[in-house]
Amino acid sequence: MANSRFEYVKDFEQPDVLLPNTWIVIRIDGRGFHKLSDHYAFKKPNDRRALDLMNAAAVAVMKDLPDLCIAYGVSDEYSFVFHPTCQLFERRSAKLVTTIVSTFTAYYIYLWATYFPDSPLQPPYLPSFDGRAVLYPSMQILRDYMSWRQVDCHINNLYNTTFWTMVLQGGMSNTDAEQELKGTVSADKNEILFKRFGINYNKEEDIYKKGSVLYRQYELQEPKSDGPSIDNESVAISKQSRSQQDKLKKLRRKAQVVVDHVDIIKDEFWEQRPWIISNMPGKLLQS
Ligand code: DGT
Ligand code: MG
Ligand code: MG
């Protein structure tokens, strides 16, 4: 590159490399989806088409970026997780966040017509997403982060299901339903649903109650008695040569990305799928 007297402006760019050896979570969230969901008449409290579209865009992101080890989505948000050993874009924050946000948005818009064939996108109601990177220093804290999102999904879904049932089936005004639900606990909402509307909340679909978890599928493993471990394996990965890392990347690309609606708070999910924490591809399933 030719040197010019303008070169000095480069010095104004700030480094933004994320700390090494930490889990990177990139959470994206739909901008103004309250208005957007009204405009395109999303069903209340949950619109299956909208969630399937979010999941399809997230699967495309996972396939595009084999460095991602797991993703979790609920409502208009998605959390994408990079392993502590990830070296993509030299761990530069802005590169990681903007790549995830723009790839996700591109697929969301590209796939829109598949899920909403009768409601074409119209400006100014065009979907866009914000994004941030947060670092978590241990597997336990990463798991607590994922648990936090899933608990949030459960609490919001129970509230929204009860609220919209009271309004849409019970004929209550929004204000009256809101007033009645103030200060109630989960058991109260379950009882309102069951006693007044004959709805057993436990029988609602898992995609609404548990959200969506995406990961690469390999053969499930028997849980080890000492629980999932990461440290030795991640040290081994950080010492891998470039060609070893490329080989693993190819293996990851071969695995199917699945969309599951399961409990990610308990140990079982993580113990059966040790490759999520270790980032070492497991045995591919025979297709
Ligand atoms: P933000 O994120 O600050 O730009 O603002 P919003 O409006 O995106 O608010 P947020 O992200 O806190 O809440 C998500 C909104 O999206 C919430 O108002 C409900 C709406 N939404 C998401 N999924 C569905 C759905 O399946 N059905 C309906 N009716 N609304 C949904
Ligand atoms: Mg939003
Ligand atoms: Mg949101």
PDB file of C-alpha atoms and ligand atoms in Angstrom:
ATOM      1  CA  MET A   1       0.000   0.000   0.000  1.00  0.00           C
ATOM      2  CA  ALA A   2       1.349   3.418  -0.976  1.00  0.00           C
ATOM      3  CA  ASN A   3       2.281   5.660   1.897  1.00  0.00           C
ATOM      4  CA  SER A   4       0.466   8.951   1.897  1.00  0.00           C
ATOM      5  CA  ARG A   5       0.288  11.845   4.281  1.00  0.00           C
ATOM      6  CA  PHE A   6      -3.220  10.654   5.165  1.00  0.00           C
ATOM      7  CA  GLU A   7      -2.045   7.339   6.574  1.00  0.00           C
ATOM      8  CA  TYR A   8      -1.920   8.681  10.120  1.00  0.00           C
ATOM      9  CA  VAL A   9      -5.744   8.505  10.355  1.00  0.00           C
ATOM     10  CA  LYS A  10      -5.383   4.730  10.771  1.00  0.00           C
ATOM     11  CA  ASP A  11      -4.033   5.420  14.292  1.00  0.00           C
ATOM     12  CA  PHE A  12      -7.504   6.592  15.339  1.00  0.00           C
ATOM     13  CA  GLU A  13      -8.868   3.041  15.016  1.00  0.00           C
ATOM     14  CA  GLN A  14      -9.140   1.453  18.446  1.00  0.00           C
ATOM     15  CA  PRO A  15      -8.182  -2.190  19.039  1.00  0.00           C
ATOM     16  CA  ASP A  16     -11.148  -4.273  20.192  1.00  0.00           C
ATOM     17  CA  VAL A  17      -9.732  -7.762  20.633  1.00  0.00           C
ATOM     18  CA  LEU A  18     -11.760  -9.801  23.144  1.00  0.00           C
ATOM     19  CA  LEU A  19      -9.990 -11.429  26.119  1.00  0.00           C
ATOM     20  CA  PRO A  20      -8.446 -14.826  25.317  1.00  0.00           C
ATOM     21  CA  ASN A  21      -9.751 -18.069  26.819  1.00  0.00           C
ATOM     22  CA  THR A  22     -13.241 -16.804  27.578  1.00  0.00           C
ATOM     23  CA  TRP A  23     -16.614 -17.823  26.173  1.00  0.00           C
ATOM     24  CA  ILE A  24     -17.914 -15.237  23.711  1.00  0.00           C
ATOM     25  CA  VAL A  25     -21.686 -14.778  23.639  1.00  0.00           C
ATOM     26  CA  ILE A  26     -23.095 -12.606  20.890  1.00  0.00           C
ATOM     27  CA  ARG A  27     -26.694 -11.728  21.638  1.00  0.00           C
ATOM     28  CA  ILE A  28     -28.758 -10.149  18.917  1.00  0.00           C
ATOM     29  CA  ASP A  29     -32.238  -8.694  19.379  1.00  0.00           C
ATOM     30  CA  GLY A  30     -34.861  -7.501  16.905  1.00  0.00           C
ATOM     31  CA  ARG A  31     -35.172  -3.713  16.781  1.00  0.00           C
ATOM     32  CA  GLY A  32     -38.690  -2.449  17.454  1.00  0.00           C
ATOM     33  CA  PHE A  33     -40.256  -5.895  17.038  1.00  0.00           C
ATOM     34  CA  HIS A  34     -43.240  -4.765  19.094  1.00  0.00           C
ATOM     35  CA  LYS A  35     -44.259  -2.529  16.176  1.00  0.00           C
ATOM     36  CA  LEU A  36     -43.071  -4.974  13.519  1.00  0.00           C
ATOM     37  CA  SER A  37     -45.057  -7.850  15.008  1.00  0.00           C
ATOM     38  CA  ASP A  38     -48.170  -5.640  15.088  1.00  0.00           C
ATOM     39  CA  HIS A  39     -47.699  -4.518  11.497  1.00  0.00           C
ATOM     40  CA  TYR A  40     -47.373  -8.055  10.129  1.00  0.00           C
ATOM     41  CA  ALA A  41     -50.091  -9.327  12.506  1.00  0.00           C
ATOM     42  CA  PHE A  42     -47.990 -11.902  14.367  1.00  0.00           C
ATOM     43  CA  LYS A  43     -50.287 -14.217  16.324  1.00  0.00           C
ATOM     44  CA  LYS A  44     -50.442 -13.614  20.090  1.00  0.00           C
ATOM     45  CA  PRO A  45     -48.840 -14.667  22.315  1.00  0.00           C
ATOM     46  CA  ASN A  46     -46.684 -16.766  19.955  1.00  0.00           C
ATOM     47  CA  ASP A  47     -46.511 -16.843  16.197  1.00  0.00           C
ATOM     48  CA  ARG A  48     -45.061 -20.157  15.078  1.00  0.00           C
ATOM     49  CA  ARG A  49     -44.078 -18.721  11.666  1.00  0.00           C
ATOM     50  CA  ALA A  50     -42.070 -15.934  13.310  1.00  0.00           C
ATOM     51  CA  LEU A  51     -40.209 -18.367  15.581  1.00  0.00           C
ATOM     52  CA  ASP A  52     -39.542 -20.805  12.732  1.00  0.00           C
ATOM     53  CA  LEU A  53     -38.137 -17.924  10.685  1.00  0.00           C
ATOM     54  CA  MET A  54     -35.848 -16.845  13.563  1.00  0.00           C
ATOM     55  CA  ASN A  55     -34.676 -20.473  13.860  1.00  0.00           C
ATOM     56  CA  ALA A  56     -34.097 -20.880  10.119  1.00  0.00           C
ATOM     57  CA  ALA A  57     -31.974 -17.706  10.028  1.00  0.00           C
ATOM     58  CA  ALA A  58     -30.027 -18.918  13.087  1.00  0.00           C
ATOM     59  CA  VAL A  59     -29.383 -22.341  11.494  1.00  0.00           C
ATOM     60  CA  ALA A  60     -27.980 -20.530   8.438  1.00  0.00           C
ATOM     61  CA  VAL A  61     -25.644 -18.523  10.718  1.00  0.00           C
ATOM     62  CA  MET A  62     -24.467 -21.718  12.482  1.00  0.00           C
ATOM     63  CA  LYS A  63     -23.753 -23.354   9.105  1.00  0.00           C
ATOM     64  CA  ASP A  64     -21.941 -20.277   7.840  1.00  0.00           C
ATOM     65  CA  LEU A  65     -19.752 -20.048  10.953  1.00  0.00           C
ATOM     66  CA  PRO A  66     -18.556 -23.509  12.034  1.00  0.00           C
ATOM     67  CA  ASP A  67     -16.730 -21.905  14.962  1.00  0.00           C
ATOM     68  CA  LEU A  68     -20.081 -21.450  16.731  1.00  0.00           C
ATOM     69  CA  CYS A  69     -20.747 -24.236  19.230  1.00  0.00           C
ATOM     70  CA  ILE A  70     -24.310 -23.530  20.376  1.00  0.00           C
ATOM     71  CA  ALA A  71     -27.074 -20.949  19.984  1.00  0.00           C
ATOM     72  CA  TYR A  72     -30.244 -20.253  21.953  1.00  0.00           C
ATOM     73  CA  GLY A  73     -33.243 -18.281  20.744  1.00  0.00           C
ATOM     74  CA  VAL A  74     -36.452 -16.921  22.234  1.00  0.00           C
ATOM     75  CA  SER A  75     -38.872 -14.213  21.026  1.00  0.00           C
ATOM     76  CA  ASP A  76     -36.907 -11.761  18.831  1.00  0.00           C
ATOM     77  CA  GLU A  77     -33.491 -12.590  20.318  1.00  0.00           C
ATOM     78  CA  TYR A  78     -30.724 -15.103  19.692  1.00  0.00           C
ATOM     79  CA  SER A  79     -27.519 -15.827  21.617  1.00  0.00           C
ATOM     80  CA  PHE A  80     -24.633 -17.285  19.596  1.00  0.00           C
ATOM     81  CA  VAL A  81     -21.745 -18.845  21.509  1.00  0.00           C
ATOM     82  CA  PHE A  82     -18.090 -19.078  20.478  1.00  0.00           C
ATOM     83  CA  HIS A  83     -15.737 -21.411  22.320  1.00  0.00           C
ATOM     84  CA  PRO A  84     -12.895 -19.978  24.505  1.00  0.00           C
ATOM     85  CA  THR A  85     -10.391 -21.317  21.947  1.00  0.00           C
ATOM     86  CA  CYS A  86     -12.090 -19.523  19.042  1.00  0.00           C
ATOM     87  CA  GLN A  87      -9.645 -17.474  16.944  1.00  0.00           C
ATOM     88  CA  LEU A  88     -12.068 -16.254  14.284  1.00  0.00           C
ATOM     89  CA  PHE A  89     -11.196 -12.671  13.157  1.00  0.00           C
ATOM     90  CA  GLU A  90      -8.443 -12.716  15.818  1.00  0.00           C
ATOM     91  CA  ARG A  91     -11.360 -12.378  18.289  1.00  0.00           C
ATOM     92  CA  ARG A  92     -12.033  -8.796  17.202  1.00  0.00           C
ATOM     93  CA  SER A  93     -15.327  -7.783  18.796  1.00  0.00           C
ATOM     94  CA  ALA A  94     -16.785  -5.538  16.093  1.00  0.00           C
ATOM     95  CA  LYS A  95     -15.956  -8.052  13.344  1.00  0.00           C
ATOM     96  CA  LEU A  96     -17.644 -10.886  15.244  1.00  0.00           C
ATOM     97  CA  VAL A  97     -20.756  -8.916  16.229  1.00  0.00           C
ATOM     98  CA  THR A  98     -21.332  -7.263  12.855  1.00  0.00           C
ATOM     99  CA  THR A  99     -20.787 -10.508  10.940  1.00  0.00           C
ATOM    100  CA  ILE A 100     -23.337 -12.351  13.066  1.00  0.00           C
ATOM    101  CA  VAL A 101     -25.871  -9.504  12.966  1.00  0.00           C
ATOM    102  CA  SER A 102     -25.625  -8.948   9.217  1.00  0.00           C
ATOM    103  CA  THR A 103     -25.569 -12.645   8.282  1.00  0.00           C
ATOM    104  CA  PHE A 104     -28.599 -13.268  10.501  1.00  0.00           C
ATOM    105  CA  THR A 105     -30.478 -10.240   9.126  1.00  0.00           C
ATOM    106  CA  ALA A 106     -29.667 -11.179   5.516  1.00  0.00           C
ATOM    107  CA  TYR A 107     -31.096 -14.676   5.989  1.00  0.00           C
ATOM    108  CA  TYR A 108     -34.090 -13.397   7.988  1.00  0.00           C
ATOM    109  CA  ILE A 109     -35.062 -11.123   5.105  1.00  0.00           C
ATOM    110  CA  TYR A 110     -34.182 -13.713   2.434  1.00  0.00           C
ATOM    111  CA  LEU A 111     -36.363 -16.353   4.147  1.00  0.00           C
ATOM    112  CA  TRP A 112     -39.209 -14.024   5.131  1.00  0.00           C
ATOM    113  CA  ALA A 113     -41.419 -14.901   2.126  1.00  0.00           C
ATOM    114  CA  THR A 114     -41.129 -18.630   2.902  1.00  0.00           C
ATOM    115  CA  TYR A 115     -42.715 -18.101   6.320  1.00  0.00           C
ATOM    116  CA  PHE A 116     -44.960 -15.115   5.532  1.00  0.00           C
ATOM    117  CA  PRO A 117     -45.951 -15.697   1.886  1.00  0.00           C
ATOM    118  CA  ASP A 118     -49.002 -13.445   2.200  1.00  0.00           C
ATOM    119  CA  SER A 119     -47.323 -10.505   3.958  1.00  0.00           C
ATOM    120  CA  PRO A 120     -44.486  -9.092   1.850  1.00  0.00           C
ATOM    121  CA  LEU A 121     -41.982  -6.880   3.698  1.00  0.00           C
ATOM    122  CA  GLN A 122     -42.738  -3.180   3.383  1.00  0.00           C
ATOM    123  CA  PRO A 123     -40.618  -0.181   4.343  1.00  0.00           C
ATOM    124  CA  PRO A 124     -40.382   1.255   6.905  1.00  0.00           C
ATOM    125  CA  TYR A 125     -41.245  -2.036   8.628  1.00  0.00           C
ATOM    126  CA  LEU A 126     -38.025  -3.790   7.687  1.00  0.00           C
ATOM    127  CA  PRO A 127     -36.442  -6.166  10.221  1.00  0.00           C
ATOM    128  CA  SER A 128     -33.117  -5.141  11.720  1.00  0.00           C
ATOM    129  CA  PHE A 129     -31.181  -6.425  14.718  1.00  0.00           C
ATOM    130  CA  ASP A 130     -28.779  -5.007  17.274  1.00  0.00           C
ATOM    131  CA  GLY A 131     -25.977  -7.060  18.763  1.00  0.00           C
ATOM    132  CA  ARG A 132     -23.426  -7.136  21.582  1.00  0.00           C
ATOM    133  CA  ALA A 133     -20.589  -9.376  22.679  1.00  0.00           C
ATOM    134  CA  VAL A 134     -20.361 -10.485  26.307  1.00  0.00           C
ATOM    135  CA  LEU A 135     -17.516 -12.580  27.715  1.00  0.00           C
ATOM    136  CA  TYR A 136     -17.951 -15.335  30.291  1.00  0.00           C
ATOM    137  CA  PRO A 137     -14.850 -16.621  32.063  1.00  0.00           C
ATOM    138  CA  SER A 138     -15.980 -20.166  32.909  1.00  0.00           C
ATOM    139  CA  MET A 139     -18.211 -22.943  31.648  1.00  0.00           C
ATOM    140  CA  GLN A 140     -20.344 -22.625  34.787  1.00  0.00           C
ATOM    141  CA  ILE A 141     -21.026 -18.941  34.156  1.00  0.00           C
ATOM    142  CA  LEU A 142     -21.724 -19.634  30.480  1.00  0.00           C
ATOM    143  CA  ARG A 143     -24.239 -22.275  31.565  1.00  0.00           C
ATOM    144  CA  ASP A 144     -25.784 -19.830  34.048  1.00  0.00           C
ATOM    145  CA  TYR A 145     -26.133 -17.330  31.196  1.00  0.00           C
ATOM    146  CA  MET A 146     -27.932 -19.915  29.056  1.00  0.00           C
ATOM    147  CA  SER A 147     -30.124 -20.889  32.044  1.00  0.00           C
ATOM    148  CA  TRP A 148     -30.967 -17.216  32.607  1.00  0.00           C
ATOM    149  CA  ARG A 149     -32.259 -16.885  29.040  1.00  0.00           C
ATOM    150  CA  GLN A 150     -34.303 -20.111  29.323  1.00  0.00           C
ATOM    151  CA  VAL A 151     -35.833 -19.110  32.670  1.00  0.00           C
ATOM    152  CA  ASP A 152     -36.714 -15.748  31.113  1.00  0.00           C
ATOM    153  CA  CYS A 153     -38.388 -17.579  28.233  1.00  0.00           C
ATOM    154  CA  HIS A 154     -40.469 -19.634  30.682  1.00  0.00           C
ATOM    155  CA  ILE A 155     -41.512 -16.663  32.838  1.00  0.00           C
ATOM    156  CA  ASN A 156     -42.434 -14.462  29.860  1.00  0.00           C
ATOM    157  CA  ASN A 157     -44.260 -17.254  28.062  1.00  0.00           C
ATOM    158  CA  LEU A 158     -46.353 -18.195  31.084  1.00  0.00           C
ATOM    159  CA  TYR A 159     -47.270 -14.538  31.594  1.00  0.00           C
ATOM    160  CA  ASN A 160     -48.016 -13.905  27.894  1.00  0.00           C
ATOM    161  CA  THR A 161     -50.013 -17.132  27.518  1.00  0.00           C
ATOM    162  CA  THR A 162     -52.155 -16.289  30.548  1.00  0.00           C
ATOM    163  CA  PHE A 163     -52.568 -12.625  29.603  1.00  0.00           C
ATOM    164  CA  TRP A 164     -53.601 -13.295  25.994  1.00  0.00           C
ATOM    165  CA  THR A 165     -55.909 -16.154  26.977  1.00  0.00           C
ATOM    166  CA  MET A 166     -57.694 -13.829  29.434  1.00  0.00           C
ATOM    167  CA  VAL A 167     -58.025 -11.177  26.716  1.00  0.00           C
ATOM    168  CA  LEU A 168     -58.721 -13.261  23.610  1.00  0.00           C
ATOM    169  CA  GLN A 169     -60.741 -16.116  25.126  1.00  0.00           C
ATOM    170  CA  GLY A 170     -61.974 -14.457  28.308  1.00  0.00           C
ATOM    171  CA  GLY A 171     -62.967 -11.169  26.656  1.00  0.00           C
ATOM    172  CA  MET A 172     -61.149  -9.072  29.280  1.00  0.00           C
ATOM    173  CA  SER A 173     -59.640  -5.691  28.458  1.00  0.00           C
ATOM    174  CA  ASN A 174     -55.835  -5.477  28.349  1.00  0.00           C
ATOM    175  CA  THR A 175     -55.853  -3.247  31.432  1.00  0.00           C
ATOM    176  CA  ASP A 176     -58.086  -5.561  33.467  1.00  0.00           C
ATOM    177  CA  ALA A 177     -56.017  -8.630  32.593  1.00  0.00           C
ATOM    178  CA  GLU A 178     -52.805  -6.776  33.443  1.00  0.00           C
ATOM    179  CA  GLN A 179     -54.289  -5.604  36.733  1.00  0.00           C
ATOM    180  CA  GLU A 180     -55.391  -9.110  37.733  1.00  0.00           C
ATOM    181  CA  LEU A 181     -52.002 -10.617  36.912  1.00  0.00           C
ATOM    182  CA  LYS A 182     -50.086  -8.050  38.965  1.00  0.00           C
ATOM    183  CA  GLY A 183     -48.293  -9.780  41.840  1.00  0.00           C
ATOM    184  CA  THR A 184     -49.323 -13.310  40.821  1.00  0.00           C
ATOM    185  CA  VAL A 185     -46.844 -16.199  40.976  1.00  0.00           C
ATOM    186  CA  SER A 186     -46.507 -19.100  38.508  1.00  0.00           C
ATOM    187  CA  ALA A 187     -48.978 -21.298  40.404  1.00  0.00           C
ATOM    188  CA  ASP A 188     -51.668 -18.580  40.186  1.00  0.00           C
ATOM    189  CA  LYS A 189     -51.245 -18.269  36.414  1.00  0.00           C
ATOM    190  CA  ASN A 190     -51.342 -22.051  35.961  1.00  0.00           C
ATOM    191  CA  GLU A 191     -54.558 -22.090  37.970  1.00  0.00           C
ATOM    192  CA  ILE A 192     -56.210 -19.273  35.980  1.00  0.00           C
ATOM    193  CA  LEU A 193     -55.383 -21.126  32.752  1.00  0.00           C
ATOM    194  CA  PHE A 194     -56.639 -24.469  34.040  1.00  0.00           C
ATOM    195  CA  LYS A 195     -59.698 -23.491  36.067  1.00  0.00           C
ATOM    196  CA  ARG A 196     -61.086 -20.800  33.763  1.00  0.00           C
ATOM    197  CA  PHE A 197     -60.019 -22.025  30.352  1.00  0.00           C
ATOM    198  CA  GLY A 198     -59.261 -25.742  30.780  1.00  0.00           C
ATOM    199  CA  ILE A 199     -55.706 -25.173  29.567  1.00  0.00           C
ATOM    200  CA  ASN A 200     -52.945 -27.315  31.054  1.00  0.00           C
ATOM    201  CA  TYR A 201     -49.846 -25.135  30.643  1.00  0.00           C
ATOM    202  CA  ASN A 202     -47.568 -28.176  30.771  1.00  0.00           C
ATOM    203  CA  LYS A 203     -49.128 -29.381  27.546  1.00  0.00           C
ATOM    204  CA  GLU A 204     -48.267 -26.198  25.633  1.00  0.00           C
ATOM    205  CA  GLU A 205     -45.673 -26.729  22.897  1.00  0.00           C
ATOM    206  CA  ASP A 206     -42.045 -26.960  24.008  1.00  0.00           C
ATOM    207  CA  ILE A 207     -40.877 -24.402  21.434  1.00  0.00           C
ATOM    208  CA  TYR A 208     -42.905 -21.795  23.374  1.00  0.00           C
ATOM    209  CA  LYS A 209     -42.076 -23.016  26.892  1.00  0.00           C
ATOM    210  CA  LYS A 210     -38.382 -23.789  26.412  1.00  0.00           C
ATOM    211  CA  GLY A 211     -37.243 -21.701  23.447  1.00  0.00           C
ATOM    212  CA  SER A 212     -34.929 -23.111  20.761  1.00  0.00           C
ATOM    213  CA  VAL A 213     -31.445 -24.516  21.148  1.00  0.00           C
ATOM    214  CA  LEU A 214     -29.228 -25.106  18.116  1.00  0.00           C
ATOM    215  CA  TYR A 215     -26.130 -27.305  18.010  1.00  0.00           C
ATOM    216  CA  ARG A 216     -24.262 -29.696  15.751  1.00  0.00           C
ATOM    217  CA  GLN A 217     -25.546 -33.240  15.986  1.00  0.00           C
ATOM    218  CA  TYR A 218     -23.214 -36.158  16.741  1.00  0.00           C
ATOM    219  CA  GLU A 219     -23.831 -39.462  18.483  1.00  0.00           C
ATOM    220  CA  LEU A 220     -25.161 -38.879  22.000  1.00  0.00           C
ATOM    221  CA  GLN A 221     -22.890 -40.048  24.820  1.00  0.00           C
ATOM    222  CA  GLU A 222     -23.475 -41.665  28.193  1.00  0.00           C
ATOM    223  CA  PRO A 223     -22.991 -39.078  30.926  1.00  0.00           C
ATOM    224  CA  LYS A 224     -19.643 -39.453  32.727  1.00  0.00           C
ATOM    225  CA  SER A 225     -19.833 -39.579  36.490  1.00  0.00           C
ATOM    226  CA  ASP A 226     -17.413 -36.660  36.981  1.00  0.00           C
ATOM    227  CA  GLY A 227     -19.511 -34.317  34.810  1.00  0.00           C
ATOM    228  CA  PRO A 228     -18.446 -32.340  31.755  1.00  0.00           C
ATOM    229  CA  SER A 229     -14.866 -31.147  31.748  1.00  0.00           C
ATOM    230  CA  ILE A 230     -13.291 -28.618  29.495  1.00  0.00           C
ATOM    231  CA  ASP A 231      -9.901 -27.522  30.741  1.00  0.00           C
ATOM    232  CA  ASN A 232      -7.580 -30.271  29.459  1.00  0.00           C
ATOM    233  CA  GLU A 233      -9.289 -30.402  26.125  1.00  0.00           C
ATOM    234  CA  SER A 234      -9.276 -26.679  25.546  1.00  0.00           C
ATOM    235  CA  VAL A 235      -5.561 -26.510  26.358  1.00  0.00           C
ATOM    236  CA  ALA A 236      -5.058 -29.264  23.777  1.00  0.00           C
ATOM    237  CA  ILE A 237      -7.074 -27.323  21.216  1.00  0.00           C
ATOM    238  CA  SER A 238      -5.149 -24.112  21.767  1.00  0.00           C
ATOM    239  CA  LYS A 239      -1.956 -26.007  20.919  1.00  0.00           C
ATOM    240  CA  GLN A 240      -3.316 -27.414  17.677  1.00  0.00           C
ATOM    241  CA  SER A 241      -1.622 -26.548  14.425  1.00  0.00           C
ATOM    242  CA  ARG A 242      -3.415 -24.600  11.734  1.00  0.00           C
ATOM    243  CA  SER A 243      -3.939 -27.745   9.634  1.00  0.00           C
ATOM    244  CA  GLN A 244      -5.433 -29.628  12.605  1.00  0.00           C
ATOM    245  CA  GLN A 245      -7.810 -26.735  13.214  1.00  0.00           C
ATOM    246  CA  ASP A 246      -8.853 -26.702   9.535  1.00  0.00           C
ATOM    247  CA  LYS A 247      -9.527 -30.439   9.725  1.00  0.00           C
ATOM    248  CA  LEU A 248     -11.803 -29.948  12.737  1.00  0.00           C
ATOM    249  CA  LYS A 249     -13.569 -27.096  10.968  1.00  0.00           C
ATOM    250  CA  LYS A 250     -14.321 -29.422   8.026  1.00  0.00           C
ATOM    251  CA  LEU A 251     -15.699 -32.056  10.410  1.00  0.00           C
ATOM    252  CA  ARG A 252     -17.939 -29.452  12.036  1.00  0.00           C
ATOM    253  CA  ARG A 253     -19.260 -28.390   8.640  1.00  0.00           C
ATOM    254  CA  LYS A 254     -20.295 -32.000   7.951  1.00  0.00           C
ATOM    255  CA  ALA A 255     -22.450 -32.246  11.060  1.00  0.00           C
ATOM    256  CA  GLN A 256     -26.130 -31.462  10.843  1.00  0.00           C
ATOM    257  CA  VAL A 257     -27.315 -28.385  12.765  1.00  0.00           C
ATOM    258  CA  VAL A 258     -30.398 -29.330  14.770  1.00  0.00           C
ATOM    259  CA  VAL A 259     -33.119 -27.206  16.365  1.00  0.00           C
ATOM    260  CA  ASP A 260     -34.193 -28.612  19.718  1.00  0.00           C
ATOM    261  CA  HIS A 261     -36.639 -27.413  22.374  1.00  0.00           C
ATOM    262  CA  VAL A 262     -35.236 -29.002  25.514  1.00  0.00           C
ATOM    263  CA  ASP A 263     -34.122 -28.170  29.037  1.00  0.00           C
ATOM    264  CA  ILE A 264     -30.619 -26.669  28.963  1.00  0.00           C
ATOM    265  CA  ILE A 265     -30.580 -25.844  32.676  1.00  0.00           C
ATOM    266  CA  LYS A 266     -30.047 -29.400  33.988  1.00  0.00           C
ATOM    267  CA  ASP A 267     -26.748 -31.287  33.509  1.00  0.00           C
ATOM    268  CA  GLU A 268     -28.199 -33.970  31.255  1.00  0.00           C
ATOM    269  CA  PHE A 269     -28.274 -31.876  28.079  1.00  0.00           C
ATOM    270  CA  TRP A 270     -24.584 -30.947  28.431  1.00  0.00           C
ATOM    271  CA  GLU A 271     -23.395 -34.374  29.578  1.00  0.00           C
ATOM    272  CA  GLN A 272     -24.942 -36.145  26.600  1.00  0.00           C
ATOM    273  CA  ARG A 273     -23.388 -33.645  24.202  1.00  0.00           C
ATOM    274  CA  PRO A 274     -19.817 -33.159  25.477  1.00  0.00           C
ATOM    275  CA  TRP A 275     -18.701 -31.749  22.101  1.00  0.00           C
ATOM    276  CA  ILE A 276     -20.501 -28.457  22.830  1.00  0.00           C
ATOM    277  CA  ILE A 277     -18.243 -27.715  25.785  1.00  0.00           C
ATOM    278  CA  SER A 278     -15.075 -29.411  24.484  1.00  0.00           C
ATOM    279  CA  ASN A 279     -15.458 -28.116  20.912  1.00  0.00           C
ATOM    280  CA  MET A 280     -14.087 -31.477  19.697  1.00  0.00           C
ATOM    281  CA  PRO A 281     -16.392 -32.886  16.995  1.00  0.00           C
ATOM    282  CA  GLY A 282     -18.037 -36.155  18.047  1.00  0.00           C
ATOM    283  CA  LYS A 283     -18.950 -39.157  15.915  1.00  0.00           C
ATOM    284  CA  LEU A 284     -21.123 -38.208  12.931  1.00  0.00           C
ATOM    285  CA  LEU A 285     -24.493 -39.930  12.801  1.00  0.00           C
ATOM    286  CA  GLN A 286     -25.028 -42.388   9.952  1.00  0.00           C
ATOM    287  CA  SER A 287     -27.598 -40.937   7.593  1.00  0.00           C
TER     288      SER A 287
HETATM  289  P1  DGT B   1     -36.188  -3.178  21.206  1.00  0.00           P
HETATM  290  O1  DGT B   1     -35.670  -4.570  21.271  1.00  0.00           O
HETATM  291  O2  DGT B   1     -35.790  -2.374  22.388  1.00  0.00           O
HETATM  292  O3  DGT B   1     -35.865  -2.490  19.907  1.00  0.00           O
HETATM  293  O4  DGT B   1     -37.808  -3.233  21.267  1.00  0.00           O
HETATM  294  P2  DGT B   1     -38.759  -4.439  20.907  1.00  0.00           P
HETATM  295  O5  DGT B   1     -40.066  -3.820  20.508  1.00  0.00           O
HETATM  296  O6  DGT B   1     -38.139  -5.368  19.913  1.00  0.00           O
HETATM  297  O7  DGT B   1     -38.960  -5.162  22.309  1.00  0.00           O
HETATM  298  P3  DGT B   1     -38.368  -6.506  22.928  1.00  0.00           P
HETATM  299  O8  DGT B   1     -37.198  -7.036  22.159  1.00  0.00           O
HETATM  300  O9  DGT B   1     -38.157  -6.259  24.373  1.00  0.00           O
HETATM  301  O10 DGT B   1     -39.587  -7.499  22.819  1.00  0.00           O
HETATM  302  C1  DGT B   1     -39.888  -8.267  21.710  1.00  0.00           C
HETATM  303  C2  DGT B   1     -41.199  -7.842  21.084  1.00  0.00           C
HETATM  304  O11 DGT B   1     -41.451  -8.688  19.956  1.00  0.00           O
HETATM  305  C3  DGT B   1     -42.398  -7.973  22.016  1.00  0.00           C
HETATM  306  O12 DGT B   1     -43.127  -6.765  21.998  1.00  0.00           O
HETATM  307  C4  DGT B   1     -43.242  -9.054  21.411  1.00  0.00           C
HETATM  308  C5  DGT B   1     -42.753  -9.174  19.982  1.00  0.00           C
HETATM  309  N1  DGT B   1     -42.771 -10.584  19.572  1.00  0.00           N
HETATM  310  C6  DGT B   1     -41.746 -11.444  19.475  1.00  0.00           C
HETATM  311  N2  DGT B   1     -42.176 -12.677  19.098  1.00  0.00           N
HETATM  312  C7  DGT B   1     -43.516 -12.578  18.929  1.00  0.00           C
HETATM  313  C8  DGT B   1     -44.563 -13.496  18.554  1.00  0.00           C
HETATM  314  O13 DGT B   1     -44.334 -14.687  18.261  1.00  0.00           O
HETATM  315  N3  DGT B   1     -45.847 -13.022  18.513  1.00  0.00           N
HETATM  316  C9  DGT B   1     -46.120 -11.732  18.813  1.00  0.00           C
HETATM  317  N4  DGT B   1     -47.391 -11.326  18.741  1.00  0.00           N
HETATM  318  N5  DGT B   1     -45.179 -10.834  19.174  1.00  0.00           N
HETATM  319  C10 DGT B   1     -43.904 -11.254  19.230  1.00  0.00           C
HETATM  320 MG    MG B   2     -36.392  -6.423  20.374  1.00  0.00          MG
HETATM  321 MG    MG B   3     -36.318  -8.980  22.673  1.00  0.00          MG
END
